[in-house]
Amino acid sequence: MTKESVKRLTRNMSSSIAPRASVQFFRHQSARKRTRRIGTFVSSSFSPFQTKLGAMVYDSGYRQLFRLLGYPGCEKEAEEVVSILASENERAMQLLDVSCGPGVVTKSIISSKMFAKVYALDFYESMCERAKETFERECTTGNNNSYEVVRGDVSDLPFANETFEKVSSTAGMHCWPNPVKGMKEIKRVLKPSARSDKDDWGVLFSTVVLPRKGNETRETYKWETNKPFLDREAVLDIVRESGFDEYEVVMEDKAYILVKARYF
């Protein structure tokens, strides 16, 4: 796969987050579903995925194209989240799934019943609505309180410090306008891991890098939102700068990279 083909596939990938526009917070609840919203959102540029049609296209076909980039597929991605972040002995944990999009991965995390509650967060209202529809239709957990869809900005998460035991994000970081700020916010709302438990990882995320750098170097490659990162070191630099104490690359394939991290 050439660099240009990767750029075409990743252009306008915006299942996640756009810049902050307001800090006003209010909450809406109904008997069937619970949603959080954060004031008024203004994106720096139009994305087709912010429309209902765009969310449907992303859900029904576009996200599956990530297989060409090396992603293992939505169900396998959910299995990785459960395998690495869930504990067989403690199922009272709350998980925040950042940049959930229409819920193509999140639905399988919820259905695993390995977390007491899953919060699915995305910037776009269209993605949140699509995710809610998917969860109501496919997540037969027997517990209406097992998930909540949240509209929010990764750069200003609407949660108190140390709210969640675990945080996941699949195919989202390269869409964030400021990945370091996003990861710092994730660290803020995440509880610290137990240093004595080598398997207690707090964060698991995947993103895209250039499968072939060619002549690109740190000096020549200019990263912009919705573009692949230069390489694995560029991704790990973000984790380091965000203040995590330990991190590890779990898997790499073509443009796909999966990383786990934690702090104490």
PDB file of C-alpha atoms in Angstrom:
ATOM      1  CA  MET A   1       0.000   0.000   0.000  1.00  0.00           C
ATOM      2  CA  THR A   2       1.442   3.359  -0.968  1.00  0.00           C
ATOM      3  CA  LYS A   3       1.599   6.417   1.242  1.00  0.00           C
ATOM      4  CA  GLU A   4      -0.915   8.143  -1.018  1.00  0.00           C
ATOM      5  CA  SER A   5      -3.414   5.287  -0.661  1.00  0.00           C
ATOM      6  CA  VAL A   6      -3.118   5.494   3.124  1.00  0.00           C
ATOM      7  CA  LYS A   7      -3.733   9.229   2.982  1.00  0.00           C
ATOM      8  CA  ARG A   8      -6.835   8.687   0.860  1.00  0.00           C
ATOM      9  CA  LEU A   9      -8.203   6.087   3.265  1.00  0.00           C
ATOM     10  CA  THR A  10      -7.504   8.195   6.326  1.00  0.00           C
ATOM     11  CA  ARG A  11      -8.585  11.554   4.916  1.00  0.00           C
ATOM     12  CA  ASN A  12     -11.545  12.961   6.789  1.00  0.00           C
ATOM     13  CA  MET A  13     -11.545  10.090   9.277  1.00  0.00           C
ATOM     14  CA  SER A  14     -13.295  11.870  12.086  1.00  0.00           C
ATOM     15  CA  SER A  15     -15.099   9.356  14.233  1.00  0.00           C
ATOM     16  CA  SER A  16     -13.821  11.204  17.192  1.00  0.00           C
ATOM     17  CA  ILE A  17     -13.157  14.674  18.452  1.00  0.00           C
ATOM     18  CA  ALA A  18     -12.997  18.298  17.337  1.00  0.00           C
ATOM     19  CA  PRO A  19     -11.812  21.465  19.141  1.00  0.00           C
ATOM     20  CA  ARG A  20     -13.595  22.646  22.245  1.00  0.00           C
ATOM     21  CA  ALA A  21     -16.209  25.360  21.821  1.00  0.00           C
ATOM     22  CA  SER A  22     -18.048  25.498  25.156  1.00  0.00           C
ATOM     23  CA  VAL A  23     -17.781  24.309  28.733  1.00  0.00           C
ATOM     24  CA  GLN A  24     -21.469  24.483  29.517  1.00  0.00           C
ATOM     25  CA  PHE A  25     -22.701  21.107  30.721  1.00  0.00           C
ATOM     26  CA  PHE A  26     -26.180  19.717  30.923  1.00  0.00           C
ATOM     27  CA  ARG A  27     -27.705  16.290  31.047  1.00  0.00           C
ATOM     28  CA  HIS A  28     -30.672  14.666  29.366  1.00  0.00           C
ATOM     29  CA  GLN A  29     -32.263  11.439  30.569  1.00  0.00           C
ATOM     30  CA  SER A  30     -35.103   9.292  29.347  1.00  0.00           C
ATOM     31  CA  ALA A  31     -36.471   5.910  30.348  1.00  0.00           C
ATOM     32  CA  ARG A  32     -34.799   4.174  27.397  1.00  0.00           C
ATOM     33  CA  LYS A  33     -31.459   5.922  27.115  1.00  0.00           C
ATOM     34  CA  ARG A  34     -29.123   8.300  28.869  1.00  0.00           C
ATOM     35  CA  THR A  35     -27.085  10.914  27.066  1.00  0.00           C
ATOM     36  CA  ARG A  36     -24.638  13.598  28.120  1.00  0.00           C
ATOM     37  CA  ARG A  37     -23.992  16.660  26.036  1.00  0.00           C
ATOM     38  CA  ILE A  38     -21.602  19.533  26.387  1.00  0.00           C
ATOM     39  CA  GLY A  39     -23.114  22.822  25.235  1.00  0.00           C
ATOM     40  CA  THR A  40     -22.552  23.852  21.622  1.00  0.00           C
ATOM     41  CA  PHE A  41     -19.893  22.310  19.410  1.00  0.00           C
ATOM     42  CA  VAL A  42     -18.195  24.017  16.502  1.00  0.00           C
ATOM     43  CA  SER A  43     -15.842  21.983  14.316  1.00  0.00           C
ATOM     44  CA  SER A  44     -12.832  23.669  12.739  1.00  0.00           C
ATOM     45  CA  SER A  45     -13.784  22.115   9.388  1.00  0.00           C
ATOM     46  CA  PHE A  46     -16.682  20.175   7.949  1.00  0.00           C
ATOM     47  CA  SER A  47     -16.520  16.402   8.108  1.00  0.00           C
ATOM     48  CA  PRO A  48     -18.919  14.119   6.238  1.00  0.00           C
ATOM     49  CA  PHE A  49     -19.113  11.944   9.345  1.00  0.00           C
ATOM     50  CA  GLN A  50     -20.828  14.671  11.343  1.00  0.00           C
ATOM     51  CA  THR A  51     -23.992  14.054   9.313  1.00  0.00           C
ATOM     52  CA  LYS A  52     -26.445  11.224   9.839  1.00  0.00           C
ATOM     53  CA  LEU A  53     -25.672   9.858   6.375  1.00  0.00           C
ATOM     54  CA  GLY A  54     -21.943  10.033   7.077  1.00  0.00           C
ATOM     55  CA  ALA A  55     -22.361   8.142  10.348  1.00  0.00           C
ATOM     56  CA  MET A  56     -24.357   5.466   8.543  1.00  0.00           C
ATOM     57  CA  VAL A  57     -21.676   5.131   5.831  1.00  0.00           C
ATOM     58  CA  TYR A  58     -18.922   4.916   8.453  1.00  0.00           C
ATOM     59  CA  ASP A  59     -20.877   2.258  10.319  1.00  0.00           C
ATOM     60  CA  SER A  60     -21.909   0.141   7.346  1.00  0.00           C
ATOM     61  CA  GLY A  61     -18.684   0.080   5.353  1.00  0.00           C
ATOM     62  CA  TYR A  62     -16.040   2.748   5.841  1.00  0.00           C
ATOM     63  CA  ARG A  63     -14.761   1.456   9.178  1.00  0.00           C
ATOM     64  CA  GLN A  64     -14.310  -2.001   7.651  1.00  0.00           C
ATOM     65  CA  LEU A  65     -11.776  -0.488   5.216  1.00  0.00           C
ATOM     66  CA  PHE A  66      -9.392  -0.223   8.147  1.00  0.00           C
ATOM     67  CA  ARG A  67      -8.670  -3.899   7.539  1.00  0.00           C
ATOM     68  CA  LEU A  68      -6.596  -2.679   4.575  1.00  0.00           C
ATOM     69  CA  LEU A  69      -4.490  -0.663   7.013  1.00  0.00           C
ATOM     70  CA  GLY A  70      -3.732  -3.713   9.153  1.00  0.00           C
ATOM     71  CA  TYR A  71      -6.572  -3.447  11.677  1.00  0.00           C
ATOM     72  CA  PRO A  72      -7.764  -6.907  12.748  1.00  0.00           C
ATOM     73  CA  GLY A  73     -11.488  -6.090  12.508  1.00  0.00           C
ATOM     74  CA  CYS A  74     -13.978  -4.647  14.976  1.00  0.00           C
ATOM     75  CA  GLU A  75     -14.746  -7.837  16.896  1.00  0.00           C
ATOM     76  CA  LYS A  76     -11.067  -8.681  17.283  1.00  0.00           C
ATOM     77  CA  GLU A  77     -10.382  -5.115  18.418  1.00  0.00           C
ATOM     78  CA  ALA A  78     -13.058  -5.446  21.101  1.00  0.00           C
ATOM     79  CA  GLU A  79     -11.558  -8.762  22.178  1.00  0.00           C
ATOM     80  CA  GLU A  80      -8.193  -7.052  22.668  1.00  0.00           C
ATOM     81  CA  VAL A  81      -9.816  -4.400  24.885  1.00  0.00           C
ATOM     82  CA  VAL A  82     -11.517  -7.033  27.029  1.00  0.00           C
ATOM     83  CA  SER A  83      -8.448  -9.282  27.159  1.00  0.00           C
ATOM     84  CA  ILE A  84      -6.043  -6.527  28.233  1.00  0.00           C
ATOM     85  CA  LEU A  85      -8.227  -4.198  30.322  1.00  0.00           C
ATOM     86  CA  ALA A  86     -10.845  -6.435  31.931  1.00  0.00           C
ATOM     87  CA  SER A  87     -10.177  -8.471  35.048  1.00  0.00           C
ATOM     88  CA  GLU A  88     -11.601 -11.942  35.611  1.00  0.00           C
ATOM     89  CA  ASN A  89     -11.739 -11.293  39.343  1.00  0.00           C
ATOM     90  CA  GLU A  90     -13.231  -7.799  39.396  1.00  0.00           C
ATOM     91  CA  ARG A  91     -16.115  -6.799  37.136  1.00  0.00           C
ATOM     92  CA  ALA A  92     -17.087  -3.617  38.964  1.00  0.00           C
ATOM     93  CA  MET A  93     -14.841  -1.511  36.740  1.00  0.00           C
ATOM     94  CA  GLN A  94     -16.080   1.359  34.606  1.00  0.00           C
ATOM     95  CA  LEU A  95     -14.629   1.784  31.113  1.00  0.00           C
ATOM     96  CA  LEU A  96     -14.546   4.958  29.026  1.00  0.00           C
ATOM     97  CA  ASP A  97     -14.370   4.322  25.259  1.00  0.00           C
ATOM     98  CA  VAL A  98     -13.103   7.509  23.591  1.00  0.00           C
ATOM     99  CA  SER A  99     -13.912   8.241  19.940  1.00  0.00           C
ATOM    100  CA  CYS A 100     -16.486   5.462  19.872  1.00  0.00           C
ATOM    101  CA  GLY A 101     -17.955   6.565  16.532  1.00  0.00           C
ATOM    102  CA  PRO A 102     -21.148   4.629  15.754  1.00  0.00           C
ATOM    103  CA  GLY A 103     -20.218   1.974  18.297  1.00  0.00           C
ATOM    104  CA  VAL A 104     -18.866  -0.700  15.948  1.00  0.00           C
ATOM    105  CA  VAL A 105     -16.256  -1.795  18.507  1.00  0.00           C
ATOM    106  CA  THR A 106     -17.957  -0.560  21.661  1.00  0.00           C
ATOM    107  CA  LYS A 107     -21.028  -2.760  21.182  1.00  0.00           C
ATOM    108  CA  SER A 108     -18.917  -5.899  21.550  1.00  0.00           C
ATOM    109  CA  ILE A 109     -17.202  -4.486  24.643  1.00  0.00           C
ATOM    110  CA  ILE A 110     -20.605  -3.861  26.223  1.00  0.00           C
ATOM    111  CA  SER A 111     -21.889  -7.293  25.214  1.00  0.00           C
ATOM    112  CA  SER A 112     -18.882  -8.963  26.831  1.00  0.00           C
ATOM    113  CA  LYS A 113     -20.377  -7.989  30.225  1.00  0.00           C
ATOM    114  CA  MET A 114     -16.847  -7.684  31.585  1.00  0.00           C
ATOM    115  CA  PHE A 115     -17.308  -4.086  32.736  1.00  0.00           C
ATOM    116  CA  ALA A 116     -19.905  -2.811  35.168  1.00  0.00           C
ATOM    117  CA  LYS A 117     -20.565   0.127  32.876  1.00  0.00           C
ATOM    118  CA  VAL A 118     -19.198   1.371  29.552  1.00  0.00           C
ATOM    119  CA  TYR A 119     -19.250   5.072  28.688  1.00  0.00           C
ATOM    120  CA  ALA A 120     -19.112   5.606  24.921  1.00  0.00           C
ATOM    121  CA  LEU A 121     -17.861   9.101  24.028  1.00  0.00           C
ATOM    122  CA  ASP A 122     -17.725  10.861  20.669  1.00  0.00           C
ATOM    123  CA  PHE A 123     -17.671  14.452  19.471  1.00  0.00           C
ATOM    124  CA  TYR A 124     -20.309  14.203  16.778  1.00  0.00           C
ATOM    125  CA  GLU A 125     -23.997  14.058  17.600  1.00  0.00           C
ATOM    126  CA  SER A 126     -24.569  11.909  14.508  1.00  0.00           C
ATOM    127  CA  MET A 127     -22.140   9.275  15.801  1.00  0.00           C
ATOM    128  CA  CYS A 128     -23.665   9.353  19.280  1.00  0.00           C
ATOM    129  CA  GLU A 129     -27.174   8.861  17.907  1.00  0.00           C
ATOM    130  CA  ARG A 130     -26.006   5.997  15.703  1.00  0.00           C
ATOM    131  CA  ALA A 131     -24.214   4.390  18.652  1.00  0.00           C
ATOM    132  CA  LYS A 132     -27.321   4.610  20.839  1.00  0.00           C
ATOM    133  CA  GLU A 133     -29.415   2.953  18.151  1.00  0.00           C
ATOM    134  CA  THR A 134     -26.842   0.181  17.786  1.00  0.00           C
ATOM    135  CA  PHE A 135     -26.581  -0.463  21.524  1.00  0.00           C
ATOM    136  CA  GLU A 136     -30.349  -0.563  22.007  1.00  0.00           C
ATOM    137  CA  ARG A 137     -30.666  -3.008  19.139  1.00  0.00           C
ATOM    138  CA  GLU A 138     -27.671  -5.288  19.697  1.00  0.00           C
ATOM    139  CA  CYS A 139     -26.466  -5.070  23.301  1.00  0.00           C
ATOM    140  CA  THR A 140     -28.694  -7.532  25.114  1.00  0.00           C
ATOM    141  CA  THR A 141     -27.010  -7.260  28.487  1.00  0.00           C
ATOM    142  CA  GLY A 142     -30.200  -7.399  30.519  1.00  0.00           C
ATOM    143  CA  ASN A 143     -29.127  -4.181  32.253  1.00  0.00           C
ATOM    144  CA  ASN A 144     -30.289  -0.825  30.903  1.00  0.00           C
ATOM    145  CA  ASN A 145     -27.612   0.909  32.987  1.00  0.00           C
ATOM    146  CA  SER A 146     -24.691  -1.027  31.497  1.00  0.00           C
ATOM    147  CA  TYR A 147     -23.776   1.798  29.111  1.00  0.00           C
ATOM    148  CA  GLU A 148     -24.137   5.501  28.572  1.00  0.00           C
ATOM    149  CA  VAL A 149     -23.480   7.508  25.407  1.00  0.00           C
ATOM    150  CA  VAL A 150     -21.659  10.782  26.004  1.00  0.00           C
ATOM    151  CA  ARG A 151     -21.087  13.620  23.605  1.00  0.00           C
ATOM    152  CA  GLY A 152     -17.802  15.277  24.536  1.00  0.00           C
ATOM    153  CA  ASP A 153     -14.369  16.533  23.599  1.00  0.00           C
ATOM    154  CA  VAL A 154     -11.285  14.463  24.355  1.00  0.00           C
ATOM    155  CA  SER A 155      -9.414  17.697  25.012  1.00  0.00           C
ATOM    156  CA  ASP A 156     -11.857  18.604  27.799  1.00  0.00           C
ATOM    157  CA  LEU A 157     -13.497  15.431  29.088  1.00  0.00           C
ATOM    158  CA  PRO A 158     -16.710  15.989  31.110  1.00  0.00           C
ATOM    159  CA  PHE A 159     -15.667  13.818  34.038  1.00  0.00           C
ATOM    160  CA  ALA A 160     -14.034  14.326  37.413  1.00  0.00           C
ATOM    161  CA  ASN A 161     -10.458  13.285  38.128  1.00  0.00           C
ATOM    162  CA  GLU A 162      -9.862   9.532  38.489  1.00  0.00           C
ATOM    163  CA  THR A 163     -13.383   8.529  37.452  1.00  0.00           C
ATOM    164  CA  PHE A 164     -12.551   5.418  35.418  1.00  0.00           C
ATOM    165  CA  GLU A 165     -10.562   2.274  36.074  1.00  0.00           C
ATOM    166  CA  LYS A 166      -9.987   1.759  32.329  1.00  0.00           C
ATOM    167  CA  VAL A 167      -9.988   3.802  29.092  1.00  0.00           C
ATOM    168  CA  SER A 168      -9.947   2.537  25.506  1.00  0.00           C
ATOM    169  CA  SER A 169      -9.850   4.194  22.097  1.00  0.00           C
ATOM    170  CA  THR A 170      -9.790   2.419  18.740  1.00  0.00           C
ATOM    171  CA  ALA A 171      -8.790   4.248  15.562  1.00  0.00           C
ATOM    172  CA  GLY A 172      -9.258   7.626  17.199  1.00  0.00           C
ATOM    173  CA  MET A 173      -6.056   9.407  18.214  1.00  0.00           C
ATOM    174  CA  HIS A 174      -5.032  10.480  14.710  1.00  0.00           C
ATOM    175  CA  CYS A 175      -8.380  12.337  14.476  1.00  0.00           C
ATOM    176  CA  TRP A 176      -7.750  14.440  17.570  1.00  0.00           C
ATOM    177  CA  PRO A 177      -6.599  18.037  16.955  1.00  0.00           C
ATOM    178  CA  ASN A 178      -4.165  17.789  19.889  1.00  0.00           C
ATOM    179  CA  PRO A 179      -3.232  14.179  20.751  1.00  0.00           C
ATOM    180  CA  VAL A 180      -1.017  15.130  23.711  1.00  0.00           C
ATOM    181  CA  LYS A 181      -3.764  17.201  25.277  1.00  0.00           C
ATOM    182  CA  GLY A 182      -6.225  14.369  24.653  1.00  0.00           C
ATOM    183  CA  MET A 183      -3.982  11.795  26.313  1.00  0.00           C
ATOM    184  CA  LYS A 184      -3.383  14.116  29.277  1.00  0.00           C
ATOM    185  CA  GLU A 185      -7.152  14.398  29.714  1.00  0.00           C
ATOM    186  CA  ILE A 186      -7.474  10.627  29.537  1.00  0.00           C
ATOM    187  CA  LYS A 187      -4.804  10.311  32.230  1.00  0.00           C
ATOM    188  CA  ARG A 188      -6.660  12.872  34.365  1.00  0.00           C
ATOM    189  CA  VAL A 189      -9.947  10.919  34.392  1.00  0.00           C
ATOM    190  CA  LEU A 190      -8.170   7.562  34.774  1.00  0.00           C
ATOM    191  CA  LYS A 191      -7.399   5.974  38.115  1.00  0.00           C
ATOM    192  CA  PRO A 192      -3.751   4.971  38.677  1.00  0.00           C
ATOM    193  CA  SER A 193      -2.737   1.368  38.150  1.00  0.00           C
ATOM    194  CA  ALA A 194      -1.341  -0.895  40.835  1.00  0.00           C
ATOM    195  CA  ARG A 195       2.416  -0.976  40.482  1.00  0.00           C
ATOM    196  CA  SER A 196       2.535  -4.441  42.027  1.00  0.00           C
ATOM    197  CA  ASP A 197       0.218  -5.904  39.355  1.00  0.00           C
ATOM    198  CA  LYS A 198       2.070  -6.304  36.066  1.00  0.00           C
ATOM    199  CA  ASP A 199      -1.219  -6.913  34.235  1.00  0.00           C
ATOM    200  CA  ASP A 200      -3.011  -3.806  35.529  1.00  0.00           C
ATOM    201  CA  TRP A 201      -2.967  -1.588  32.423  1.00  0.00           C
ATOM    202  CA  GLY A 202      -5.155   1.509  32.412  1.00  0.00           C
ATOM    203  CA  VAL A 203      -5.295   2.544  28.744  1.00  0.00           C
ATOM    204  CA  LEU A 204      -5.438   0.683  25.458  1.00  0.00           C
ATOM    205  CA  PHE A 205      -5.571   2.587  22.180  1.00  0.00           C
ATOM    206  CA  SER A 206      -4.948   2.059  18.485  1.00  0.00           C
ATOM    207  CA  THR A 207      -4.105   4.536  15.750  1.00  0.00           C
ATOM    208  CA  VAL A 208      -2.444   4.667  12.330  1.00  0.00           C
ATOM    209  CA  VAL A 209       1.127   5.316  11.229  1.00  0.00           C
ATOM    210  CA  LEU A 210       2.729   5.459   7.794  1.00  0.00           C
ATOM    211  CA  PRO A 211       3.314   1.853   6.668  1.00  0.00           C
ATOM    212  CA  ARG A 212       6.272   3.047   4.619  1.00  0.00           C
ATOM    213  CA  LYS A 213       8.022   6.258   5.589  1.00  0.00           C
ATOM    214  CA  GLY A 214      10.072   6.511   2.407  1.00  0.00           C
ATOM    215  CA  ASN A 215      12.268   9.569   2.774  1.00  0.00           C
ATOM    216  CA  GLU A 216      10.074  11.131   5.449  1.00  0.00           C
ATOM    217  CA  THR A 217      11.802  12.133   8.694  1.00  0.00           C
ATOM    218  CA  ARG A 218      10.724  13.956  11.840  1.00  0.00           C
ATOM    219  CA  GLU A 219      12.064  17.117  10.254  1.00  0.00           C
ATOM    220  CA  THR A 220      10.197  16.748   6.936  1.00  0.00           C
ATOM    221  CA  TYR A 221       6.921  15.073   7.933  1.00  0.00           C
ATOM    222  CA  LYS A 222       4.213  17.460   9.066  1.00  0.00           C
ATOM    223  CA  TRP A 223       1.433  15.707  10.963  1.00  0.00           C
ATOM    224  CA  GLU A 224      -2.072  17.146  10.739  1.00  0.00           C
ATOM    225  CA  THR A 225      -5.397  15.955  12.134  1.00  0.00           C
ATOM    226  CA  ASN A 226      -6.724  12.880  10.300  1.00  0.00           C
ATOM    227  CA  LYS A 227      -3.308  11.954   8.909  1.00  0.00           C
ATOM    228  CA  PRO A 228      -1.269   8.908   9.989  1.00  0.00           C
ATOM    229  CA  PHE A 229       1.534   9.535  12.454  1.00  0.00           C
ATOM    230  CA  LEU A 230       5.053   9.170  11.123  1.00  0.00           C
ATOM    231  CA  ASP A 231       5.966   5.969  12.982  1.00  0.00           C
ATOM    232  CA  ARG A 232       5.674   4.100  16.287  1.00  0.00           C
ATOM    233  CA  GLU A 233       8.131   6.447  18.000  1.00  0.00           C
ATOM    234  CA  ALA A 234       5.969   9.431  17.118  1.00  0.00           C
ATOM    235  CA  VAL A 235       3.037   7.690  18.814  1.00  0.00           C
ATOM    236  CA  LEU A 236       5.082   6.688  21.862  1.00  0.00           C
ATOM    237  CA  ASP A 237       6.372  10.266  22.166  1.00  0.00           C
ATOM    238  CA  ILE A 238       2.762  11.340  22.684  1.00  0.00           C
ATOM    239  CA  VAL A 239       2.332   8.775  25.465  1.00  0.00           C
ATOM    240  CA  ARG A 240       5.589   9.853  27.134  1.00  0.00           C
ATOM    241  CA  GLU A 241       4.757  13.547  26.919  1.00  0.00           C
ATOM    242  CA  SER A 242       1.319  12.875  28.422  1.00  0.00           C
ATOM    243  CA  GLY A 243       2.884  11.617  31.658  1.00  0.00           C
ATOM    244  CA  PHE A 244       2.322   7.862  31.570  1.00  0.00           C
ATOM    245  CA  ASP A 245       4.905   5.864  33.487  1.00  0.00           C
ATOM    246  CA  GLU A 246       4.837   2.650  31.473  1.00  0.00           C
ATOM    247  CA  TYR A 247       3.742   1.814  27.938  1.00  0.00           C
ATOM    248  CA  GLU A 248       4.131  -1.027  25.509  1.00  0.00           C
ATOM    249  CA  VAL A 249       3.351  -1.694  21.855  1.00  0.00           C
ATOM    250  CA  VAL A 250       0.994  -4.672  21.848  1.00  0.00           C
ATOM    251  CA  MET A 251       0.647  -5.186  18.119  1.00  0.00           C
ATOM    252  CA  GLU A 252       1.730  -3.689  14.784  1.00  0.00           C
ATOM    253  CA  ASP A 253       0.623  -4.509  11.241  1.00  0.00           C
ATOM    254  CA  LYS A 254       1.039  -2.248   8.185  1.00  0.00           C
ATOM    255  CA  ALA A 255      -0.341   1.117   9.378  1.00  0.00           C
ATOM    256  CA  TYR A 256      -1.961  -0.294  12.538  1.00  0.00           C
ATOM    257  CA  ILE A 257      -0.425   0.129  15.985  1.00  0.00           C
ATOM    258  CA  LEU A 258      -1.942  -0.935  19.323  1.00  0.00           C
ATOM    259  CA  VAL A 259      -0.481   0.496  22.541  1.00  0.00           C
ATOM    260  CA  LYS A 260      -1.193  -0.060  26.239  1.00  0.00           C
ATOM    261  CA  ALA A 261      -0.147   2.402  28.959  1.00  0.00           C
ATOM    262  CA  ARG A 262      -0.486   3.116  32.662  1.00  0.00           C
ATOM    263  CA  TYR A 263       0.632   5.461  35.416  1.00  0.00           C
ATOM    264  CA  PHE A 264       1.080   5.080  39.165  1.00  0.00           C
TER     265      PHE A 264
END
